[in-house]
Amino acid sequence: MDVQQMMVAANKAQCFVSPPLSTLIITINTPSLNPNTPSKTPMRTSLSFLRLFRPLSRPQTVLFRPLIPRYAAPRFSPFFSRHFSVSSAPFSASAVGFVDEKEREEEERWDFSNNETEAKFVFEDNDGVFADNDMKHLVAPEIEVKELDELPEQWRRSKLAWLCKELPAHKAGTLVRILNAQRKWLKQEDATYLAVHCMRIRENETGFRVYKWMMQQHWYRFDFALATKLADYMGKERKFTKCREIFDDIINQGRVPSESTFHILIVAYLSTPVQGCLDEACGIYNRMIQLGGYQPRLSLHNSLFRALLNRPGGSSKYYLKQAEFIFHNLETCGLEIQKEIYTGLIWLHSYQDTVDKERIKLLRKMMRESGMEEGKEVLISILRACSKDGDVEEAERTWIKLLGSNDSIPSQAFVYKMEVYSKVGEITKSLEVFREMKKCLGYTSIASYHKIIEVLCESEQMDLAESFMKELIESGMKPLMPSYIKLTDTYLRLNYHDKLESTFLECLEKCRPNRTIYSIYLSSLVKVGNLGKAEEIFNHMGKNVTIGVNAKSCNTILYGYLSSGDNSKAEKIYDLMCQKKFEIESPLMEKLESVLRSSRKEVKKPVSLKLSKEQREILMGLLLGGLRIDSDEERKNHMIRFEFNPSSIPHSILKRHIHDQYHEWLHPSSKLTAGNGDIPHKFNTISHSYFGFYADQFWPKGQPVIPKLIHRWLSPIVLAYWYMYGGYRTSAGDILLKLKGSSEGVKKVVKALKSKSLNCRVKRKGRVFWIGFLRTDSMWFWKLVEPYVLDDLKAFLKAGSETADDCAVESRDINFDSASDSDEKGSSDYSEDDNP
């Protein structure tokens, strides 16, 4: 079809879809930065081109109806308030009270109730109402924009038509360059038309880029209707980062976002299984009520409540205040309170360390007044609450109700009943419940074994405890470590040191090393005066990064040396504790001062916090691997947040080493307490100005950036920790490193690696770059970093070896022979996907 035929077809078609243009300009040649510059790219089909000129006054609304996953909770403990938005919110989002950070970071105890499937709330009603069903009923402001035929200048209509055709076809970098080339004539009204046109043809990503470009121009004036419409479209596509960015722009302009924006942004957060999204949804929900004065719809209340209860691993209990706030809003708005709301709230209360039994009693009364029967979940929650304070009478009444129900009794109910009797010292009844469990269910759960062994150890019935431990080992169930720890701790208390040693050696044969049980054995050796063996165990703990030494183990061995009069070794331990900045117990410090004075050695004064050379290099490697830094609004103090994948074996090993390396910098809530030896998967440092250099280099504006001087810092130890924290080994034995930042920053890293004779290939997938060392290149990389890789990780990370499943899940679909998902040079940060 030649040009003349094309123009005729366009004019005919235009009569049906919009008022006729005074002059219709059709440009065949594409694409270039200037509409008058020819190109060799063939023109699109006439029909797709004619779509550009449909009138804005009569758009066909296509509603996006996303589905909220039933288990939409993130996998991670969201102890931070903002991880995704570009700018910080100027208003407080948590007048109700978010999860207390200290509670959030508190060490996980061996709470066996959380190991059962019942630790996640099970909804009886699987057909709940979801908030996305109400999005079509939300009202948004109308956008006022001129049509093309209303523009007086022919050349302006022509250029706008050309831009409408060109912009959706290009990625972020080229799009910005095209718009920059038209900067001399583009005005607010023109750019608004382009953004609205992109939304009309469902090119919302392009519309967002145009909007961001508009904001950087000197003539930009805030348009509330445009921002609202674009935010809503971004949220409906689950682009929660971009939706939140526009949401913050609206607030920064002194405006209150519309109800539709609040609603859609909350739904977007709830629909995304990304770390921190649940906390973000709670914050937006609270601000919707407190800042906007809106009354959320029933479906939104229910969806958020469900998301709170669907948190994995028993972490839902930290959201009690938020759940109570939702319940309060349902009451005050006169909305229907469903049975699952009552049941879930009772369930949350039962998991608290201090149970508010009066509140549970009131909720049960409200259920009865509403004509609702107490189901199995409520009865189990009552039993759990009774186990906290030993309320035998209420527990027995609840047990009778459970027996009378048609539902089968879950194994966890037996564990709670055992605990109730143990609280009041009725050990015999706890044993009867344990045996009754096998008769009723036909099996005995691992949690019940741990509980009965704990009960017997607390009552010092060690013969029975040992027999149940033997029975547990023969059953083949895992884990065994909690019961081993309970046995050895009781042996230490009772001074059964021979049994403690034999149990410790048996534990090493059947379980992975654990600092807690090593510390118990070390205390036993010091207590009996076997300092030679104690020194051997202490040195082994220090060399093995999966075990490591802490302040408690150092104080234990120091006490042994001071008690035996071995002052020279006591001074060495003192030097070690000063180096690691461990706190010395007060009674030991008094004895130590006299020893140091006699040897004319000055007592070292506490020095200000400062990172060692090794700590600095490790930190840079972790930052390249994805570690994040949070800064306050004035960027004076900065906090490092360490996050490890709980399903990754390498991360489980690495986290203890990192926790020990930066223990003096950790926030008090992130430090281990007495009796807790397990490192959490998330912990953070104190806020300190010392981290300002790293925040400015790697996280200058709340987004990851590759420093300009990165080529100076890529030492072997930096590369090793980058690999251990943010790297993977493929099934073929190749090595991949994950990196976030700009294309220019990645080029600098690649250039620096090549200067070290390390050849690599780069693949971009979403907002993540993957640097791949393939085949023989992976062997060269491994030789460089191997001396600095932790010994226990070498089997998982060695190049050319077979890969463990959990190490390659995230990188299994990276194909370096195909084109990148986003190869365009000069892409801006906001061109990246929200969900990698």
mmCIF file of C-alpha atoms in Angstrom, residues 109-116 445-451 453 468-469 471-487 507 510-512 514 678:
data_model
loop_
_atom_site.group_PDB
_atom_site.id
_atom_site.type_symbol
_atom_site.label_atom_id
_atom_site.label_comp_id
_atom_site.label_asym_id
_atom_site.label_seq_id
_atom_site.Cartn_x
_atom_site.Cartn_y
_atom_site.Cartn_z
ATOM 1 C CA ARG A 109 12.878 -19.611 70.919
ATOM 2 C CA TRP A 110 12.238 -23.307 70.465
ATOM 3 C CA ASP A 111 8.490 -22.687 70.342
ATOM 4 C CA PHE A 112 7.260 -25.983 69.006
ATOM 5 C CA SER A 113 3.756 -24.681 68.544
ATOM 6 C CA ASN A 114 5.088 -22.673 65.628
ATOM 7 C CA ASN A 115 6.442 -25.763 63.936
ATOM 8 C CA GLU A 116 3.006 -27.232 63.372
ATOM 9 C CA SER A 445 4.198 -35.726 66.803
ATOM 10 C CA ILE A 446 7.706 -34.329 67.115
ATOM 11 C CA ALA A 447 6.354 -31.342 69.092
ATOM 12 C CA SER A 448 4.815 -33.660 71.678
ATOM 13 C CA TYR A 449 8.135 -35.485 72.150
ATOM 14 C CA HIS A 450 9.952 -32.190 72.673
ATOM 15 C CA LYS A 451 7.307 -31.048 75.135
ATOM 16 C CA ILE A 453 11.075 -34.276 77.412
ATOM 17 C CA PHE A 468 11.655 -40.755 75.624
ATOM 18 C CA MET A 469 14.764 -39.294 74.003
ATOM 19 C CA GLU A 471 12.348 -43.433 71.602
ATOM 20 C CA LEU A 472 12.467 -40.148 69.659
ATOM 21 C CA ILE A 473 15.824 -41.031 68.079
ATOM 22 C CA GLU A 474 14.570 -44.460 67.037
ATOM 23 C CA SER A 475 11.474 -42.898 65.443
ATOM 24 C CA GLY A 476 13.659 -41.039 62.942
ATOM 25 C CA MET A 477 11.805 -37.739 63.415
ATOM 26 C CA LYS A 478 13.644 -34.408 63.202
ATOM 27 C CA PRO A 479 14.833 -32.095 64.651
ATOM 28 C CA LEU A 480 16.551 -33.588 67.684
ATOM 29 C CA MET A 481 18.577 -30.558 68.762
ATOM 30 C CA PRO A 482 15.902 -28.924 71.014
ATOM 31 C CA SER A 483 15.647 -32.010 73.188
ATOM 32 C CA TYR A 484 19.434 -32.456 73.278
ATOM 33 C CA ILE A 485 19.794 -28.874 74.498
ATOM 34 C CA LYS A 486 17.165 -29.402 77.185
ATOM 35 C CA LEU A 487 18.843 -32.614 78.389
ATOM 36 C CA CYS A 507 24.393 -34.957 69.594
ATOM 37 C CA LYS A 510 23.255 -36.859 64.819
ATOM 38 C CA CYS A 511 22.895 -33.042 64.490
ATOM 39 C CA ARG A 512 24.653 -30.084 62.944
ATOM 40 C CA ASN A 514 25.140 -25.584 67.470
ATOM 41 C CA ASP A 678 19.890 -19.183 67.049
#
